[in-house]
Coordinates of C-alpha atoms in Angstrom, one line a residue:
X1 CA 16.8 -16.4 -29.6
X2 CA 15.0 -19.7 -29.8
X3 CA 14.6 -22.6 -32.1
X4 CA 11.4 -23.0 -34.1
X5 CA 10.3 -25.7 -31.7
X6 CA 10.9 -23.6 -28.6
X7 CA 9.2 -20.6 -30.3
X8 CA 6.1 -22.7 -30.9
X9 CA 6.1 -23.9 -27.3
X10 CA 6.5 -20.4 -26.0
X11 CA 3.7 -19.1 -28.2
X12 CA 1.3 -21.7 -27.0
X13 CA 2.3 -21.1 -23.3
X14 CA 1.6 -17.4 -23.7
X15 CA -1.6 -18.0 -25.5
X16 CA -2.9 -20.0 -22.5
X17 CA -2.3 -17.1 -20.2
X18 CA -4.0 -14.5 -22.5
X19 CA -7.3 -15.7 -21.1
X20 CA -6.5 -14.3 -17.7
X21 CA -4.0 -11.6 -18.6
X22 CA -4.3 -9.9 -22.1
X23 CA -1.1 -8.1 -21.3
X24 CA 1.0 -11.3 -21.8
X25 CA -0.3 -11.6 -25.3
X26 CA 1.2 -8.2 -26.0
X27 CA 4.5 -9.5 -24.7
X28 CA 4.3 -12.5 -26.9
X29 CA 3.6 -10.4 -30.0
X30 CA 6.4 -8.0 -29.2
X31 CA 8.9 -10.9 -28.8
X32 CA 7.6 -12.4 -32.0
X33 CA 8.2 -9.2 -33.8
X34 CA 11.8 -8.9 -32.4
X35 CA 12.5 -12.5 -33.4
X36 CA 11.2 -12.0 -36.9
X37 CA 13.3 -8.9 -37.3
X38 CA 16.4 -10.6 -36.2
X39 CA 15.9 -13.8 -38.3
X40 CA 17.0 -12.3 -41.6
X41 CA 15.9 -13.8 -44.9
X42 CA 18.8 -12.7 -46.9
X43 CA 20.6 -14.6 -49.8
X44 CA 23.9 -13.0 -48.9
X45 CA 24.2 -12.8 -45.1
X46 CA 25.9 -9.8 -43.5
X47 CA 29.2 -10.0 -41.6
X48 CA 28.7 -10.1 -37.8
X49 CA 31.6 -9.0 -35.6
X50 CA 29.8 -8.1 -32.3
X51 CA 26.8 -9.5 -30.5
X52 CA 26.3 -8.5 -26.9
X53 CA 22.9 -9.7 -25.7
X54 CA 22.9 -7.5 -22.6
X55 CA 21.0 -8.1 -19.4
X56 CA 17.3 -9.0 -18.6
X57 CA 15.5 -8.2 -15.4
X58 CA 12.1 -9.9 -15.1
X59 CA 9.4 -9.4 -12.5
X60 CA 6.2 -11.4 -12.7
X61 CA 3.5 -11.3 -10.0
X62 CA 0.4 -13.5 -10.2
X63 CA -2.4 -12.9 -7.7
X64 CA -5.9 -14.2 -8.3
X65 CA -8.8 -14.5 -5.8
X66 CA -11.3 -16.2 -8.0
X67 CA -12.7 -18.9 -5.7
X68 CA -14.1 -16.5 -3.1
X69 CA -13.0 -15.1 0.2
X70 CA -13.0 -16.2 3.8
X71 CA -13.5 -19.8 4.9
X72 CA -16.3 -22.2 4.0
X73 CA -17.5 -21.9 0.4
X74 CA -14.2 -20.4 -0.8
X75 CA -12.4 -23.5 0.3
X76 CA -14.8 -25.7 -1.8
X77 CA -14.0 -23.9 -5.1
X78 CA -16.7 -21.2 -4.6
X79 CA -19.5 -23.8 -4.4
X80 CA -22.9 -22.5 -3.4
X81 CA -23.9 -23.9 -0.1
X82 CA -26.7 -23.3 2.4
X83 CA -24.9 -24.4 5.5
X84 CA -21.1 -24.7 5.2
X85 CA -18.9 -22.1 7.0
X86 CA -21.1 -19.1 7.3
X87 CA -19.1 -16.0 7.9
X88 CA -19.1 -12.3 6.7
X89 CA -17.4 -13.2 3.4
X90 CA -20.4 -15.2 2.4
X91 CA -21.7 -11.9 1.0
X92 CA -19.5 -12.4 -2.1
X93 CA -21.3 -15.6 -3.3
X94 CA -24.4 -16.2 -1.3
X95 CA -25.8 -13.0 0.5
X96 CA -28.7 -15.0 1.8
X97 CA -26.2 -16.6 4.2
X98 CA -25.9 -13.3 6.0
X99 CA -29.4 -14.1 7.4
X100 CA -28.0 -17.0 9.4
X101 CA -25.4 -14.9 11.2
X102 CA -26.4 -13.9 14.7
X103 CA -23.3 -12.0 15.9
X104 CA -21.2 -9.3 14.4
X105 CA -18.5 -10.9 12.3
X106 CA -15.3 -9.7 10.6
X107 CA -13.0 -11.7 8.4
X108 CA -10.0 -10.8 6.3
X109 CA -7.8 -12.8 3.9
X110 CA -4.1 -12.5 3.3
X111 CA -1.9 -14.2 0.7
X112 CA 1.4 -15.8 1.6
X113 CA 3.9 -14.6 -0.9
X114 CA 6.2 -17.2 -2.5
X115 CA 8.1 -17.6 -5.8
X116 CA 11.6 -17.7 -7.2
X117 CA 12.8 -15.4 -4.5
X118 CA 11.8 -17.7 -1.7
X119 CA 15.3 -19.0 -1.5
X120 CA 18.3 -17.7 -3.3
X121 CA 19.3 -21.3 -4.4
X122 CA 15.9 -21.7 -6.2
X123 CA 16.2 -18.4 -8.0
X124 CA 19.9 -19.0 -8.9
X125 CA 19.0 -22.5 -10.3
X126 CA 16.2 -21.1 -12.4
X127 CA 18.3 -18.2 -13.8
X128 CA 21.2 -20.6 -14.5
X129 CA 18.9 -23.0 -16.4
X130 CA 17.4 -20.1 -18.5
X131 CA 20.8 -18.6 -19.2
X132 CA 22.2 -22.0 -20.4
X133 CA 19.3 -22.3 -22.8
X134 CA 19.7 -18.7 -24.0
X135 CA 23.4 -19.3 -24.5
X136 CA 22.8 -22.5 -26.6
X137 CA 20.2 -20.9 -28.8
X138 CA 22.2 -17.7 -29.3
X139 CA 25.2 -19.7 -30.3
X140 CA 23.1 -21.7 -32.8
X141 CA 21.6 -18.6 -34.2
X142 CA 24.7 -16.4 -34.7
X143 CA 26.7 -19.3 -36.1
X144 CA 24.1 -20.3 -38.6
X145 CA 25.6 -19.5 -42.0
X146 CA 22.1 -18.7 -43.3
X147 CA 21.9 -15.8 -40.8
X148 CA 25.4 -14.4 -40.6
X149 CA 29.0 -14.7 -41.7
X150 CA 31.2 -14.3 -38.7
X151 CA 34.3 -12.1 -38.7
X152 CA 37.7 -13.6 -37.9
X153 CA 37.5 -12.8 -34.2
X154 CA 33.8 -12.1 -33.3
X155 CA 32.7 -11.1 -29.9
X156 CA 29.6 -13.2 -29.0
X157 CA 28.1 -12.7 -25.5
X158 CA 24.6 -14.1 -25.1
X159 CA 21.8 -12.3 -23.2
X160 CA 22.0 -13.0 -19.5
X161 CA 19.1 -12.9 -17.0
X162 CA 20.3 -10.7 -14.3
X163 CA 17.3 -11.1 -11.9
X164 CA 14.1 -13.1 -12.0
X165 CA 11.3 -12.6 -9.5
X166 CA 8.3 -14.7 -10.5
X167 CA 5.6 -15.9 -8.2
X168 CA 2.7 -14.9 -6.0
X169 CA 2.9 -11.6 -4.2
X170 CA 2.0 -11.3 -0.5
X171 CA -0.6 -8.9 1.0
X172 CA -4.2 -8.5 2.0
X173 CA -6.7 -9.8 -0.6
X174 CA -10.1 -9.2 0.9
X175 CA -12.2 -8.3 4.0
X176 CA -15.8 -8.5 4.9
X177 CA -18.0 -7.4 7.8
X178 CA -21.5 -8.6 8.8
X179 CA -23.5 -6.6 11.3
X180 CA -27.0 -7.4 12.6
X181 CA -29.0 -4.2 12.3
X182 CA -32.6 -5.1 13.0
X183 CA -34.0 -8.3 14.4
X184 CA -33.2 -10.9 11.8
X185 CA -31.7 -8.5 9.3
X186 CA -27.9 -8.4 8.8
X187 CA -26.0 -5.8 6.8
X188 CA -22.8 -6.9 5.0
X189 CA -20.1 -5.2 3.2
X190 CA -16.7 -6.2 1.9
X191 CA -14.0 -5.7 -0.7
X192 CA -11.9 -8.1 -2.6
X193 CA -9.3 -8.1 -5.4
X194 CA -10.2 -10.9 -7.9
X195 CA -7.1 -10.2 -10.0
X196 CA -3.7 -8.4 -9.6
X197 CA -1.3 -9.6 -12.2
X198 CA 1.9 -7.7 -13.2
X199 CA 4.7 -8.3 -15.7
X200 CA 7.8 -6.2 -16.0
X201 CA 10.7 -6.9 -18.3
X202 CA 13.7 -4.6 -18.5
X203 CA 16.5 -5.2 -21.0
X204 CA 19.7 -3.2 -21.3
X205 CA 23.0 -3.4 -23.1
X206 CA 22.0 -5.2 -26.3
X207 CA 24.7 -4.2 -28.9
X208 CA 25.4 -5.5 -32.4
X209 CA 27.8 -4.6 -35.2
X210 CA 27.0 -5.8 -38.7
X211 CA 28.8 -5.2 -41.9
X212 CA 27.3 -5.1 -45.4
X213 CA 29.0 -4.4 -48.7
X214 CA 27.3 -3.3 -51.9
X215 CA 28.6 -3.2 -55.4
X216 CA 31.1 -5.2 -57.4
X217 CA 34.6 -6.4 -56.6
X218 CA 36.0 -3.3 -58.3
X219 CA 33.6 -0.7 -56.9
X220 CA 31.9 -1.3 -53.6
X221 CA 30.6 0.6 -50.6
X222 CA 31.0 -0.8 -47.1
X223 CA 28.3 -0.2 -44.5
X224 CA 29.0 -0.8 -40.8
X225 CA 25.9 -0.8 -38.6
X226 CA 26.1 -0.4 -34.9
X227 CA 23.1 -0.6 -32.6
X228 CA 22.6 -0.2 -28.8
X229 CA 19.2 -1.2 -27.5
X230 CA 17.5 -1.0 -24.1
X231 CA 13.8 -1.5 -23.5
X232 CA 11.1 -1.7 -20.8
X233 CA 7.8 -3.7 -21.0
X234 CA 5.5 -2.9 -18.1
X235 CA 2.1 -4.5 -18.2
X236 CA -0.5 -5.1 -15.5
X237 CA -4.1 -6.2 -15.1
X238 CA -6.1 -5.5 -11.9
X239 CA -9.7 -5.9 -10.8
X240 CA -11.2 -4.8 -7.6
X241 CA -14.7 -5.3 -6.2
X242 CA -16.6 -3.5 -3.4
X243 CA -19.7 -5.2 -2.2
X244 CA -22.6 -4.1 0.0
X245 CA -25.7 -6.1 0.8
X246 CA -28.4 -7.4 3.1
X247 CA -29.4 -10.8 4.3
X248 CA -32.5 -11.7 6.4
X249 CA -34.0 -14.7 8.1
X250 CA -37.4 -14.8 6.5
X251 CA -38.9 -17.9 8.1
X252 CA -38.0 -20.2 11.0
X253 CA -40.4 -23.0 12.0
X254 CA -41.2 -26.6 11.5
X255 CA -40.1 -26.6 7.9
X256 CA -36.7 -25.3 8.8
X257 CA -35.1 -21.9 8.2
X258 CA -35.3 -19.8 5.1
X259 CA -33.1 -16.8 4.4
X260 CA -32.9 -14.4 1.5
X261 CA -30.4 -11.7 0.5
X262 CA -29.0 -9.4 -2.2
X263 CA -25.7 -7.7 -2.9
X264 CA -24.6 -4.9 -5.1
X265 CA -21.1 -5.2 -6.6
X266 CA -19.0 -2.4 -8.0
X267 CA -16.1 -3.6 -10.1
X268 CA -13.1 -1.5 -11.1
X269 CA -10.7 -2.8 -13.8
X270 CA -7.4 -1.4 -14.9
X271 CA -5.1 -2.6 -17.7
X272 CA -1.8 -0.8 -18.0
X273 CA 0.4 -1.3 -21.1
X274 CA 3.8 0.4 -21.4
X275 CA 6.5 -0.1 -24.0
X276 CA 9.5 2.2 -23.8
X277 CA 12.7 1.7 -25.7
X278 CA 16.0 3.4 -25.9
X279 CA 17.2 2.7 -29.4
X280 CA 20.5 4.2 -30.5
X281 CA 22.7 3.5 -33.4
X282 CA 24.5 4.7 -36.4
X283 CA 25.7 3.6 -39.9
X284 CA 29.3 4.1 -41.0
X285 CA 29.6 4.5 -44.7
X286 CA 33.0 3.7 -46.3
X287 CA 34.7 3.3 -42.9
X288 CA 34.6 7.0 -42.2
X289 CA 31.2 8.8 -42.7
X290 CA 29.0 8.3 -39.5
X291 CA 25.3 8.7 -39.9
X292 CA 23.4 8.6 -36.6
X293 CA 19.8 7.7 -36.0
X294 CA 17.7 10.2 -33.9
X295 CA 19.7 13.1 -35.2
X296 CA 17.3 16.0 -36.0
X297 CA 20.1 18.0 -37.6
X298 CA 21.2 15.5 -40.2
X299 CA 21.9 17.7 -43.4
X300 CA 21.4 14.7 -45.7
X301 CA 17.7 14.2 -44.9
X302 CA 14.8 16.3 -46.1
X303 CA 12.7 16.6 -43.0
X304 CA 10.3 19.0 -44.6
X305 CA 9.4 16.3 -47.1
X306 CA 8.7 13.8 -44.3
X307 CA 12.0 12.0 -44.2
X308 CA 13.1 10.8 -40.8
X309 CA 16.0 9.1 -39.0
X310 CA 14.0 8.4 -35.8
X311 CA 14.7 5.0 -34.3
X312 CA 12.0 4.5 -31.6
X313 CA 9.3 2.2 -30.3
X314 CA 6.9 3.6 -27.7
X315 CA 3.4 2.8 -26.5
X316 CA 1.5 3.7 -23.4
X317 CA -2.0 3.3 -22.2
X318 CA -3.9 3.0 -18.9
X319 CA -7.2 1.3 -19.9
X320 CA -9.9 1.4 -17.2
X321 CA -13.6 0.8 -16.7
X322 CA -15.9 0.7 -13.7
X323 CA -19.2 -1.3 -13.8
X324 CA -21.9 -2.5 -11.5
X325 CA -23.2 -6.0 -10.9
X326 CA -25.6 -7.6 -8.5
X327 CA -26.5 -10.8 -6.9
X328 CA -29.6 -12.2 -5.1
X329 CA -30.0 -15.6 -3.4
X330 CA -32.1 -17.7 -1.1
X331 CA -31.2 -20.6 1.2
X332 CA -33.5 -23.1 2.9
X333 CA -32.1 -25.2 5.7
X334 CA -34.6 -28.1 6.0
X335 CA -35.1 -30.5 8.9
X336 CA -34.5 -33.3 6.5
X337 CA -31.4 -34.7 4.8
X338 CA -30.9 -31.9 2.2
X339 CA -30.6 -28.1 2.2
X340 CA -31.3 -26.0 -0.9
X341 CA -29.8 -22.7 -2.2
X342 CA -30.6 -20.7 -5.3
X343 CA -28.5 -17.7 -6.5
X344 CA -28.3 -15.4 -9.5
X345 CA -25.1 -13.5 -10.1
X346 CA -25.1 -10.8 -12.8
X347 CA -21.6 -9.9 -14.1
X348 CA -21.1 -6.7 -16.1
X349 CA -19.3 -6.4 -19.4
X350 CA -16.1 -4.3 -19.2
X351 CA -15.0 -1.9 -21.9
X352 CA -11.4 -1.0 -21.2
X353 CA -10.5 2.3 -23.0
X354 CA -8.0 5.1 -22.7
X355 CA -8.6 8.2 -24.9
X356 CA -5.0 9.4 -24.0
X357 CA -3.2 6.2 -25.1
X358 CA -0.6 6.6 -27.8
X359 CA 1.9 4.6 -29.8
X360 CA 4.8 5.6 -32.0
X361 CA 7.4 3.5 -34.0
X362 CA 10.1 4.3 -36.5
X363 CA 12.5 1.7 -37.7
X364 CA 15.4 1.8 -40.2
X365 CA 14.5 1.2 -43.8
X366 CA 16.7 -1.9 -43.9
X367 CA 14.2 -3.5 -41.5
X368 CA 11.5 -4.2 -44.0
X369 CA 7.8 -4.6 -43.1
X370 CA 5.0 -2.3 -42.0
X371 CA 3.1 -4.2 -39.3
X372 CA 5.6 -4.8 -36.6
X373 CA 3.3 -6.8 -34.4
X374 CA 2.4 -9.2 -37.2
X375 CA 6.0 -10.4 -37.2
X376 CA 6.2 -9.8 -40.9
X377 CA 9.7 -8.2 -40.8
X378 CA 12.9 -8.9 -42.6
X379 CA 16.4 -7.6 -42.5
X380 CA 17.4 -6.4 -46.0
X381 CA 20.7 -4.6 -45.9
X382 CA 20.7 -4.4 -49.7
X383 CA 18.2 -1.5 -49.3
X384 CA 20.8 0.7 -47.6
X385 CA 21.4 4.0 -49.5
X386 CA 25.0 5.4 -49.4
X387 CA 23.7 9.0 -49.0
X388 CA 20.9 8.2 -46.5
X389 CA 21.9 5.0 -44.7
X390 CA 20.1 6.1 -41.5
X391 CA 16.8 6.7 -43.2
X392 CA 13.8 5.3 -41.2
X393 CA 10.1 4.9 -41.8
X394 CA 7.0 4.8 -39.5
X395 CA 5.6 1.4 -38.5
X396 CA 2.4 0.2 -37.0
X397 CA 2.3 -0.9 -33.3
X398 CA -1.2 0.4 -32.7
X399 CA -2.5 -3.0 -31.6
X400 CA -0.5 -2.5 -28.4
X401 CA -3.0 0.2 -27.4
X402 CA -6.2 -1.4 -28.8
X403 CA -9.3 -1.1 -26.6
X404 CA -10.5 -4.4 -25.1
X405 CA -13.7 -5.8 -23.9
X406 CA -14.1 -8.4 -21.2
X407 CA -17.4 -10.3 -20.4
X408 CA -17.4 -12.6 -17.4
X409 CA -20.3 -15.0 -17.4
X410 CA -23.4 -14.3 -15.4
X411 CA -25.0 -17.4 -13.9
X412 CA -28.0 -18.9 -12.2
X413 CA -26.9 -21.5 -9.7
X414 CA -28.8 -24.2 -7.8
X415 CA -27.1 -25.8 -4.8
X416 CA -28.1 -28.9 -2.8
X417 CA -26.4 -29.8 0.5
X418 CA -26.6 -33.5 1.3
X419 CA -26.2 -33.9 5.0
X420 CA -24.6 -36.9 6.6
X421 CA -24.3 -36.2 10.3
X422 CA -21.9 -33.2 10.7
X423 CA -20.5 -33.8 7.2
X424 CA -21.9 -32.3 4.0
X425 CA -21.7 -33.2 0.3
X426 CA -22.7 -30.2 -1.9
X427 CA -23.9 -30.4 -5.5
X428 CA -24.3 -27.4 -7.8
X429 CA -26.0 -27.0 -11.2
X430 CA -25.0 -23.8 -13.0
X431 CA -26.9 -22.2 -15.9
X432 CA -24.7 -19.6 -17.5
X433 CA -26.8 -16.7 -19.0
X434 CA -23.9 -14.9 -20.7
X435 CA -20.7 -16.0 -22.3
X436 CA -17.1 -15.8 -21.3
X437 CA -15.7 -13.4 -23.9
X438 CA -12.5 -11.5 -24.4
X439 CA -12.1 -9.0 -27.3
X440 CA -8.7 -7.5 -27.9
X441 CA -8.4 -5.4 -31.0
X442 CA -9.5 -7.7 -33.8
X443 CA -9.0 -10.9 -31.8
X444 CA -11.9 -12.6 -30.0
X445 CA -11.7 -15.7 -27.7
X446 CA -14.2 -17.1 -25.3
X447 CA -16.7 -19.7 -24.4
X448 CA -20.4 -19.6 -25.1
X449 CA -23.1 -19.6 -22.4
X450 CA -24.1 -23.1 -21.4
X451 CA -24.3 -25.2 -18.3
X452 CA -21.9 -26.2 -15.5
X453 CA -21.6 -28.5 -12.6
X454 CA -19.9 -28.2 -9.2
X455 CA -19.2 -30.7 -6.5
X456 CA -17.8 -30.1 -3.0
X457 CA -17.5 -31.8 0.4
X458 CA -16.9 -30.6 3.9
X459 CA -15.9 -32.9 6.8
X460 CA -16.0 -32.0 10.5
X461 CA -13.3 -33.9 12.4
X462 CA -13.3 -34.7 16.1
X463 CA -12.1 -32.0 18.5
X464 CA -10.1 -34.4 20.7
X465 CA -6.9 -36.0 19.5
X466 CA -7.1 -39.4 21.0
X467 CA -8.0 -43.0 20.2
X468 CA -9.1 -43.7 16.6
X469 CA -8.9 -40.0 15.9
X470 CA -5.1 -40.4 15.6
X471 CA -5.7 -42.3 12.3
X472 CA -6.9 -39.0 10.8
X473 CA -3.4 -37.4 11.2
X474 CA -2.2 -38.4 7.7
X475 CA -5.3 -36.7 6.2
X476 CA -4.6 -33.6 8.2
X477 CA -1.0 -33.6 7.1
X478 CA -2.3 -33.7 3.5
X479 CA -4.0 -30.4 4.3
X480 CA -0.8 -29.2 5.9
X481 CA -2.6 -28.8 9.2
X482 CA 0.5 -28.3 11.4
X483 CA -0.9 -25.2 13.1
X484 CA -4.2 -27.0 13.8
X485 CA -2.4 -30.0 15.4
X486 CA -0.4 -27.6 17.7
X487 CA -3.6 -25.7 18.7
X488 CA -5.3 -29.0 19.3
X489 CA -2.5 -30.3 21.4
X490 CA -2.8 -27.3 23.8
X491 CA -6.6 -27.1 23.5
X492 CA -7.0 -26.6 27.3
X493 CA -5.4 -23.2 26.6
X494 CA -6.4 -22.4 23.0
X495 CA -10.0 -23.8 23.3
X496 CA -9.6 -25.4 19.9
X497 CA -12.9 -26.5 18.3
X498 CA -14.9 -27.2 15.2
X499 CA -12.1 -28.4 12.7
X500 CA -13.4 -28.5 9.1
X501 CA -11.8 -29.9 6.0
X502 CA -13.2 -29.0 2.6
X503 CA -12.5 -29.4 -1.1
X504 CA -14.5 -28.7 -4.3
X505 CA -14.4 -27.9 -8.0
X506 CA -16.7 -26.8 -10.8
X507 CA -16.6 -27.3 -14.6
X508 CA -18.2 -25.3 -17.4
X509 CA -19.8 -27.3 -20.3
X510 CA -20.2 -25.4 -23.5
X511 CA -18.5 -24.8 -26.8
X512 CA -16.2 -22.1 -27.9
X513 CA -17.7 -18.9 -29.3
X514 CA -18.5 -19.2 -32.9
X515 CA -16.9 -15.8 -33.5
X516 CA -13.5 -16.8 -32.0
X517 CA -10.6 -15.8 -34.2
X518 CA -8.0 -18.1 -32.6
X519 CA -8.2 -21.7 -33.7
X520 CA -6.0 -23.0 -30.8
X521 CA -8.3 -21.4 -28.2
X522 CA -11.3 -22.5 -30.1
X523 CA -10.2 -26.1 -29.9
X524 CA -9.4 -25.7 -26.2
X525 CA -12.8 -24.1 -25.3
X526 CA -14.8 -26.7 -27.3
X527 CA -14.0 -29.0 -24.4
X528 CA -15.3 -28.9 -20.8
X529 CA -13.4 -26.2 -19.0
X530 CA -12.5 -26.3 -15.3
X531 CA -13.5 -23.0 -13.7
X532 CA -12.5 -23.5 -10.1
X533 CA -10.9 -25.9 -7.5
X534 CA -9.8 -25.5 -4.0
X535 CA -9.1 -27.4 -0.8
X536 CA -8.7 -25.9 2.6
X537 CA -9.5 -26.1 6.3
X538 CA -10.6 -24.0 9.2
X539 CA -11.1 -24.2 13.0
X540 CA -12.0 -22.0 15.9
X541 CA -9.7 -20.9 18.8
X542 CA -10.2 -18.7 21.9
X543 CA -14.0 -19.1 21.4
X544 CA -14.4 -16.1 19.0
X545 CA -11.7 -16.5 16.4
X546 CA -11.7 -18.7 13.3
X547 CA -8.6 -19.5 11.4
X548 CA -8.8 -20.8 7.8
X549 CA -6.1 -21.8 5.3
X550 CA -6.8 -22.3 1.6
X551 CA -4.1 -24.9 0.8
X552 CA -4.4 -25.1 -3.0
X553 CA -6.7 -23.6 -5.5
X554 CA -7.2 -23.1 -9.2
X555 CA -6.7 -20.5 -10.6
X556 CA -5.7 -19.0 -7.3
X557 CA -2.7 -21.3 -6.6
X558 CA -1.6 -21.8 -3.0
X559 CA -1.6 -20.6 0.6
X560 CA -4.3 -18.0 1.3
X561 CA -5.1 -17.5 5.0
X562 CA -8.3 -16.2 6.6
X563 CA -8.9 -14.9 10.1
X564 CA -12.4 -14.3 11.4
X565 CA -13.6 -12.7 14.6
X566 CA -17.1 -12.8 16.1
X567 CA -18.1 -10.1 18.5

C-alpha cells in the first residue's frame, strides 16, 4: 500500500513506460484497482485482526534495439551516413551502403545482460529498500482509524519482496550478411529484434481477516471475512524484423561514387497479457455458519436465477500482427568536403488482435463498483446479507484484453557527411510522413508527424599508442576502451587497426496528437522528443575481424557488442 504522494509518483512513472510497453499500463491499472478496493470509504470501519501481505516475486526484462545494429551508424544513434562504418548491418537503415561493400561480410550483435542480479549485494539492497518502504506504508494504512479498527492483538505482516530480477537480458539481438552477387551488386539480409520486454509479477500468501457487525446493541449479526489471495501477472511485448535487400554501385568516376539500394522488412509483433488469480475465502455468520466462495453446491444461492459465489479474476490474450515495410536509399560519396545520403523508410501500422482472448471477473457484493480497472471500487461491509454473505457479481475487466494499434513513424531522411580528414561530422534532417501513435482500447497517445534533426560524429584515432597519442587515453577510457588498449598494446600479434569513436543523437519536433486522451502525455509530447542517442567504438583485429561496442544508448541502454567478419 502506498501513500497518495507515492501513488501519484508511481502512476506517472508507469505512464512514461506505456509508450514503449503497453503492458505496463495494464499493471498500473490493476494495481490502481487493488488499491481502490482496499482503501475503504466506510463511516464505520471494520475490525481488522489479521493482515499477512504475503510474498512478491518480480521479474522485469528490458531489451530494445532501436538505434540500429552492427557498428557505424548504430553507434551514432542510427544517424544516416554515406561513409561511416559500412558493414552488412547497414541494410537496416541505409541499404544503398551495401553497394560500397566489396567483400562478403557477416556481423552479429549480442547484448551483455546486467541488472539487479549482477551481484547479490545489489539485489539484496534493492529488495531491502523496497521492503522497508512497503512495511512503513502498510503500517500507516492498517493503523489509520479511517480504514480499520484493530483488534486487541492483531497480526500485521507486510508484503515482502522475495525476489527481484530487473534489468537487461543477455543474448543475440541481430545478425546481417552482405554477399556480392554480380559485379557491383550486393545482396543483403538480416534479422533484428527491436523490442523484447517482459514483466512478470507473482504474489502469494496474502491473507486477511475482517470483522463487521450489523444491527443494534441488542440484536446484531457478526460477520467474519477471511480471504487468501495469490495472483500472477505475466505481460510481454516483442517485435522482430527480417530484412532482405540489394545495394549497387551505380556510378564511379570523377564526381565520386554513387550507390543505391532498397530493402523489404517483415515485422512480427506479439503482445501477451495474462492475469491469473487464485482467490479463496469465506464468510462466517454469527461465529458458526461458514459460507465459502467458489462453492457450486451452496444451497442458499439460486444459481438458476443467475446468483453466484464465484470469486475470480482472469484474463488472457496473445495479441499478434505481421506487417511489411520497405526502405530505399541513395548515397553519394563526393570528391569534395561533403557526402550526401537520402533515405525513405516506410513503417507499417500494427493492429494487435486476438480473437480467442477472454476475461472473467466476479467479486463479492461488499466490494462495490462495476468497472474494476477504473479504480471506482469501495469496500462496503454494510451490504452483507446474513443468508447470502458470499454472494458475488460479475465485474468488467475487458480493457485488459482490448485490441491495440501501434503506428511507428515513417520518414524521409537527408544526411550530410562533413569530412575533416579521417573524421566525420554527420547532419540529418528528418521529415516524418506519419505520426507516432498508440491506441489501446479507448486511450490514444502519440506525436503528430513533423520534422526532426540528427547530429553525429565519428573520430578515427591513431593506430600507434605513442607520443602525443597517449593524451587520448582519458577519452578512450570514457568509452570504456579497455579491450582496445590491450589489443593495441599487442598490435604486433593482433594487427590492431582503424580505431573509431562515435556518438550521435536525434530529436523529433512536433506536437502531440490532437486526439490524445491522456493530458499528461499530451503535455509531454508537445515538447521536442529525443528519439535516439548512442555512443560507441569499433576497431579491426587480425585483418578480417571488426569488434564494436555500443557503450550507452537511448532507449537501448548499455553494453551491446558487435563482431564482424569479412571473407
